[in-house]
XYZ file of C-alpha atoms in Angstrom:
382
model
C 58.143 127.037 168.647
C 58.141 123.806 169.448
C 62.134 122.465 170.474
C 63.300 119.559 168.126
C 65.390 116.556 170.130
C 68.970 116.083 168.868
C 68.826 113.626 166.412
C 70.678 110.043 168.440
C 72.306 108.551 164.764
C 75.304 109.944 162.684
C 75.690 110.418 159.774
C 72.959 109.937 156.545
C 70.900 107.636 158.412
C 70.407 110.014 161.692
C 70.022 112.550 158.971
C 67.041 111.163 158.077
C 65.621 110.446 160.980
C 65.987 114.132 161.294
C 64.733 114.612 158.004
C 61.927 112.863 158.561
C 61.316 114.178 162.295
C 60.219 117.581 160.863
C 58.057 116.762 158.065
C 55.666 115.286 161.231
C 55.822 118.620 163.082
C 54.353 119.763 159.294
C 50.533 120.417 158.377
C 49.269 117.960 155.958
C 48.293 119.717 153.415
C 52.730 120.985 152.816
C 53.803 117.790 154.286
C 51.266 117.161 150.935
C 53.443 119.228 148.795
C 56.983 119.101 150.342
C 56.561 114.669 149.668
C 55.541 115.355 145.898
C 58.069 117.684 144.915
C 60.970 114.900 146.889
C 59.183 112.015 144.591
C 58.999 114.466 141.094
C 63.148 114.876 141.823
C 63.540 111.655 142.394
C 62.095 110.494 139.303
C 63.645 113.214 136.903
C 67.787 113.034 138.330
C 67.608 109.289 138.602
C 67.957 109.086 134.809
C 70.888 111.394 134.373
C 72.496 109.233 137.930
C 72.653 106.750 136.661
C 74.036 107.236 133.510
C 77.076 109.088 135.103
C 77.205 105.718 136.958
C 76.353 103.894 133.805
C 73.214 101.607 135.040
C 71.947 101.894 131.281
C 74.975 101.274 129.529
C 73.864 98.225 126.975
C 77.888 97.214 126.369
C 78.017 96.377 130.416
C 75.188 94.000 129.376
C 76.463 92.110 126.033
C 78.892 89.676 126.560
C 81.574 89.992 123.738
C 81.345 86.644 121.272
C 77.909 86.586 120.703
C 76.390 86.940 117.712
C 75.650 89.647 118.898
C 79.042 90.752 119.721
C 80.828 89.328 118.475
C 84.801 89.001 119.986
C 87.165 90.430 117.755
C 90.302 89.154 117.636
C 93.702 89.717 116.113
C 95.987 88.142 114.837
C 99.782 88.200 114.267
C 102.275 84.871 112.057
C 106.239 85.511 111.960
C 107.604 83.455 110.618
C 111.127 83.322 111.612
C 112.420 79.977 110.955
C 112.062 77.584 107.536
C 113.475 74.627 108.191
C 112.925 72.233 104.903
C 110.551 72.631 101.955
C 110.405 69.660 100.466
C 108.910 70.375 96.585
C 108.133 66.723 96.704
C 106.308 66.342 99.266
C 104.073 69.955 98.863
C 104.907 70.334 102.387
C 107.584 73.149 104.519
C 108.779 73.258 108.642
C 108.512 76.202 109.827
C 109.335 77.431 113.535
C 106.649 80.114 114.107
C 105.613 83.091 116.449
C 102.245 84.036 116.677
C 100.140 86.133 118.519
C 96.421 86.492 119.537
C 94.634 89.996 120.763
C 91.820 90.392 121.615
C 89.091 91.904 125.234
C 87.327 91.523 127.102
C 85.612 93.538 129.466
C 84.774 90.275 131.692
C 88.736 88.688 131.973
C 88.277 92.820 134.237
C 89.935 93.155 137.089
C 90.961 95.113 139.934
C 94.610 96.158 138.977
C 95.214 97.198 142.840
C 93.572 94.175 144.764
C 96.611 92.466 143.223
C 99.083 94.571 143.130
C 99.414 94.703 139.057
C 98.247 96.129 135.803
C 98.904 91.958 134.100
C 98.505 88.763 135.211
C 100.891 86.019 133.007
C 99.613 82.528 133.008
C 99.663 79.542 131.651
C 97.257 78.599 128.237
C 95.749 75.955 130.400
C 95.228 77.974 133.182
C 93.250 80.542 131.173
C 91.433 78.076 129.720
C 90.328 77.084 133.600
C 89.426 79.837 134.438
C 88.057 81.776 131.439
C 85.714 78.384 131.567
C 83.928 80.420 134.643
C 83.262 83.092 133.513
C 80.309 84.536 130.633
C 83.385 84.730 128.213
C 84.642 82.604 125.783
C 88.223 81.675 124.628
C 88.444 82.349 121.128
C 90.736 78.679 119.789
C 91.452 78.090 116.205
C 93.930 75.236 114.279
C 96.310 75.868 111.787
C 94.293 74.183 108.687
C 97.460 73.435 106.176
C 99.034 71.757 110.019
C 99.844 68.155 108.628
C 102.567 67.124 111.823
C 102.542 67.813 115.655
C 102.940 70.741 116.206
C 105.862 71.218 118.991
C 104.908 74.436 121.330
C 108.004 75.696 121.902
C 106.751 78.521 124.297
C 103.214 79.553 124.879
C 102.024 82.276 128.234
C 98.367 84.103 128.061
C 98.985 88.004 129.640
C 95.652 89.512 131.027
C 95.690 92.956 131.517
C 93.800 94.924 134.299
C 92.188 96.256 131.612
C 90.354 92.971 129.467
C 93.407 92.855 127.413
C 94.436 89.381 126.136
C 97.368 88.575 124.399
C 98.200 84.874 123.980
C 101.750 83.818 122.693
C 103.035 80.999 121.611
C 106.750 79.567 119.601
C 106.353 76.499 118.274
C 107.868 74.188 114.956
C 105.782 72.209 112.714
C 105.713 71.106 109.456
C 103.300 73.105 106.854
C 101.340 72.268 103.714
C 102.646 73.551 100.214
C 98.963 72.552 98.252
C 99.604 75.167 95.806
C 102.840 74.734 94.393
C 103.149 74.113 90.137
C 106.634 73.196 88.646
C 105.203 74.195 84.982
C 107.770 76.912 85.314
C 110.290 74.572 86.643
C 113.198 76.029 87.674
C 112.476 79.491 86.833
C 108.930 79.242 88.770
C 107.602 80.881 91.264
C 106.194 78.753 94.547
C 103.637 80.116 97.213
C 103.300 79.347 100.640
C 100.038 79.206 103.046
C 100.024 79.256 106.811
C 96.558 79.385 107.683
C 95.134 80.058 110.977
C 91.596 79.009 110.473
C 89.119 80.044 114.254
C 86.541 77.419 116.417
C 83.966 79.443 116.363
C 81.478 80.620 113.574
C 82.548 84.450 111.921
C 79.549 85.953 113.180
C 80.978 84.503 117.393
C 84.818 85.487 116.613
C 85.805 87.898 113.929
C 89.744 88.127 112.636
C 91.800 91.451 112.224
C 95.262 91.246 111.187
C 97.860 92.150 113.243
C 100.470 93.356 110.343
C 103.044 95.548 112.959
C 104.018 91.158 114.646
C 103.594 89.653 111.302
C 105.564 88.237 107.827
C 109.446 86.932 107.857
C 113.002 86.761 109.555
C 115.641 88.045 108.565
C 117.756 84.469 109.511
C 115.341 81.781 108.075
C 117.725 79.343 106.959
C 116.572 77.850 103.542
C 119.505 78.195 101.353
C 117.785 77.253 98.382
C 114.667 80.048 98.035
C 114.855 83.343 97.960
C 111.363 84.089 100.131
C 110.104 87.230 100.130
C 107.042 89.441 99.961
C 104.784 88.326 102.824
C 101.368 89.572 103.753
C 98.723 88.567 106.090
C 94.947 87.763 104.332
C 91.780 87.720 105.681
C 88.914 84.971 104.900
C 86.287 82.955 105.261
C 85.962 79.306 105.059
C 84.477 76.213 105.956
C 85.611 75.915 109.917
C 85.071 72.422 112.696
C 81.206 73.447 113.334
C 80.142 73.749 109.943
C 79.864 76.581 109.374
C 82.007 80.287 107.936
C 84.488 80.976 110.305
C 86.969 83.275 110.088
C 90.502 82.867 108.442
C 93.504 84.374 108.277
C 97.318 83.363 106.589
C 99.796 84.736 106.994
C 100.969 83.771 103.059
C 104.405 84.348 101.329
C 106.817 83.721 97.550
C 109.014 81.166 97.346
C 111.561 81.754 93.767
C 115.044 79.094 93.510
C 118.353 80.231 93.267
C 118.907 80.474 88.852
C 122.057 80.230 89.929
C 122.917 76.711 90.506
C 120.581 75.349 88.316
C 122.279 77.204 86.016
C 125.834 75.780 86.231
C 124.548 72.248 86.856
C 122.210 71.462 84.673
C 122.036 74.606 81.463
C 125.502 74.968 81.881
C 127.020 70.917 80.564
C 123.051 71.527 78.500
C 125.164 73.547 76.029
C 127.996 71.974 76.374
C 125.779 69.206 75.205
C 123.858 70.624 72.422
C 127.182 72.509 71.558
C 129.400 68.744 71.492
C 126.068 67.388 69.158
C 126.419 69.639 66.953
C 131.291 69.234 66.560
C 129.113 65.361 65.131
C 128.252 66.948 61.342
C 132.339 67.833 60.962
C 133.020 64.494 61.256
C 133.474 62.157 57.921
C 133.216 59.171 59.758
C 129.825 58.698 60.311
C 130.240 55.565 62.361
C 132.445 57.713 64.825
C 128.747 60.231 65.059
C 126.669 56.685 65.679
C 129.125 56.277 68.941
C 129.153 59.424 70.008
C 125.515 60.899 69.748
C 124.244 57.483 71.396
C 126.997 57.960 74.498
C 124.879 61.777 74.607
C 122.175 59.788 73.997
C 122.329 58.383 77.465
C 123.474 61.304 79.478
C 120.465 63.097 78.364
C 118.279 60.186 80.082
C 121.260 60.411 83.125
C 120.200 64.331 83.386
C 116.429 63.217 83.163
C 116.608 61.374 86.574
C 117.897 63.030 88.789
C 115.830 66.041 87.461
C 112.437 63.892 88.160
C 114.115 62.725 91.603
C 113.456 66.371 92.821
C 110.152 66.244 92.258
C 106.670 64.947 92.278
C 105.148 62.321 89.760
C 103.644 65.109 88.189
C 100.568 65.084 85.302
C 102.787 67.345 83.081
C 105.472 68.331 81.418
C 108.281 70.927 82.915
C 109.230 73.630 81.018
C 112.974 72.034 81.806
C 111.139 68.447 81.123
C 110.190 70.261 77.605
C 113.292 70.738 76.418
C 115.261 67.317 78.123
C 112.912 65.269 76.032
C 113.192 67.331 72.921
C 116.990 67.278 73.625
C 116.867 63.600 73.488
C 114.700 63.298 70.419
C 117.440 65.211 68.980
C 119.848 63.012 69.369
C 118.680 60.511 68.881
C 117.280 61.651 65.182
C 121.567 62.191 65.361
C 122.064 59.157 65.654
C 119.422 57.838 62.432
C 120.799 60.813 60.134
C 123.987 59.276 60.617
C 123.532 55.639 59.733
C 121.051 57.051 56.668
C 124.047 58.755 55.879
C 126.435 56.215 56.016
C 123.885 54.217 54.157
C 124.073 56.314 51.652
C 128.063 56.315 50.943
C 128.661 52.511 50.979
C 125.516 52.799 47.981
C 127.718 55.080 46.131
C 126.126 58.285 46.849
C 128.390 59.853 49.197
C 127.633 63.114 46.960
C 124.398 63.512 47.590
C 125.087 61.789 51.456
C 127.660 65.128 51.771
C 124.791 67.524 50.487
C 122.189 66.607 53.187
C 124.967 66.730 56.140
C 126.112 70.216 54.866
C 122.124 71.240 54.405
C 121.187 70.000 58.082
C 124.479 71.008 59.645
C 123.968 74.648 58.034
C 120.347 74.665 58.408
C 118.530 72.433 60.114
C 120.256 71.566 63.701
C 120.296 75.821 64.841
C 117.209 76.452 63.609
C 115.437 73.513 65.572
C 116.601 74.034 68.680
C 116.466 77.703 67.875
C 112.811 76.598 67.331
C 112.173 74.400 70.241
C 113.903 76.730 73.055
C 111.758 80.083 71.834
C 108.659 77.616 71.755
C 109.404 76.108 75.095
C 109.537 80.080 76.285
C 106.438 81.658 74.702
C 104.882 78.640 75.883
C 106.216 77.396 79.294
C 107.739 80.946 81.222
C 105.457 84.187 78.776
C 101.993 82.224 78.766
C 101.707 79.856 81.490
């Protein structure tokens, strides 16, 4: 029996030295068989151990923000206030909260090392930090922005798992190019807040954060009723010239009809009734004077309404009604002059018959036809 000297090393290294010393005292044939067995065991067990340690996981070696592994970014848009709606310039002002959320393993960190689960940094510091890593910052532009974006507050929260959330509250002026005033003042307008990725769609893709999107309860806009917000995902041509991801908060706006009913439609009905009452006057000269005054009132109405709208290439519902009221009032003046000429020429009986016919049929049915055509052509069919 051969005595084996004690191993002078401790731990795994000492045990390895002790094991090799034992192998030196074995016969060559047994030594060869033992080495082959160890080699086979190592080959068979290595994939299992490597898989358990995550060494063969392909997703660990794939950085995000590449065509093979695009970065998934959730976007939330919440409008807290509407500062104005300028229908003549076709834009509106908003105070909005923007949230962007994504997961990037390259930004993960050891929470035990810094003693907290998340880091809160300014966007400038985050961009500088991310630029030093093999990753990208999912920058975006607001597609329909018309003015400078005044950022009230912005911050980036980085969790130890690599989850990143960007918060921003800002105020800006946004274009509203989809306004259509054909049904004015019964129109419903489309408003959008559009965000487009700087990167192509195969690098950064958008999803909607519905829980962080919508309209505030106190928007501060009195002229419009704003409702039905929804998030719309699409693609558009981005800054790179390639298709880029786009997300938009879309909502609708309709007017308070009571304002127009009291300020416009009620005075119009009064003027129409006064014009009809002129036919009951026997003095045709008085009719001409009053109808001329009504004509000036309609001109003033037209100026007031046109001042609120852009110079359109089409007639609105209200424009159509006002223009025909203008034409009818002018026709009353011409008709009254004709009746006076008939009376002075000795054909007063003919003048009375024509006047009576106009009172009962022409005037009321003519206005009913004008209003009915306007409703069908502008409100129903359009």
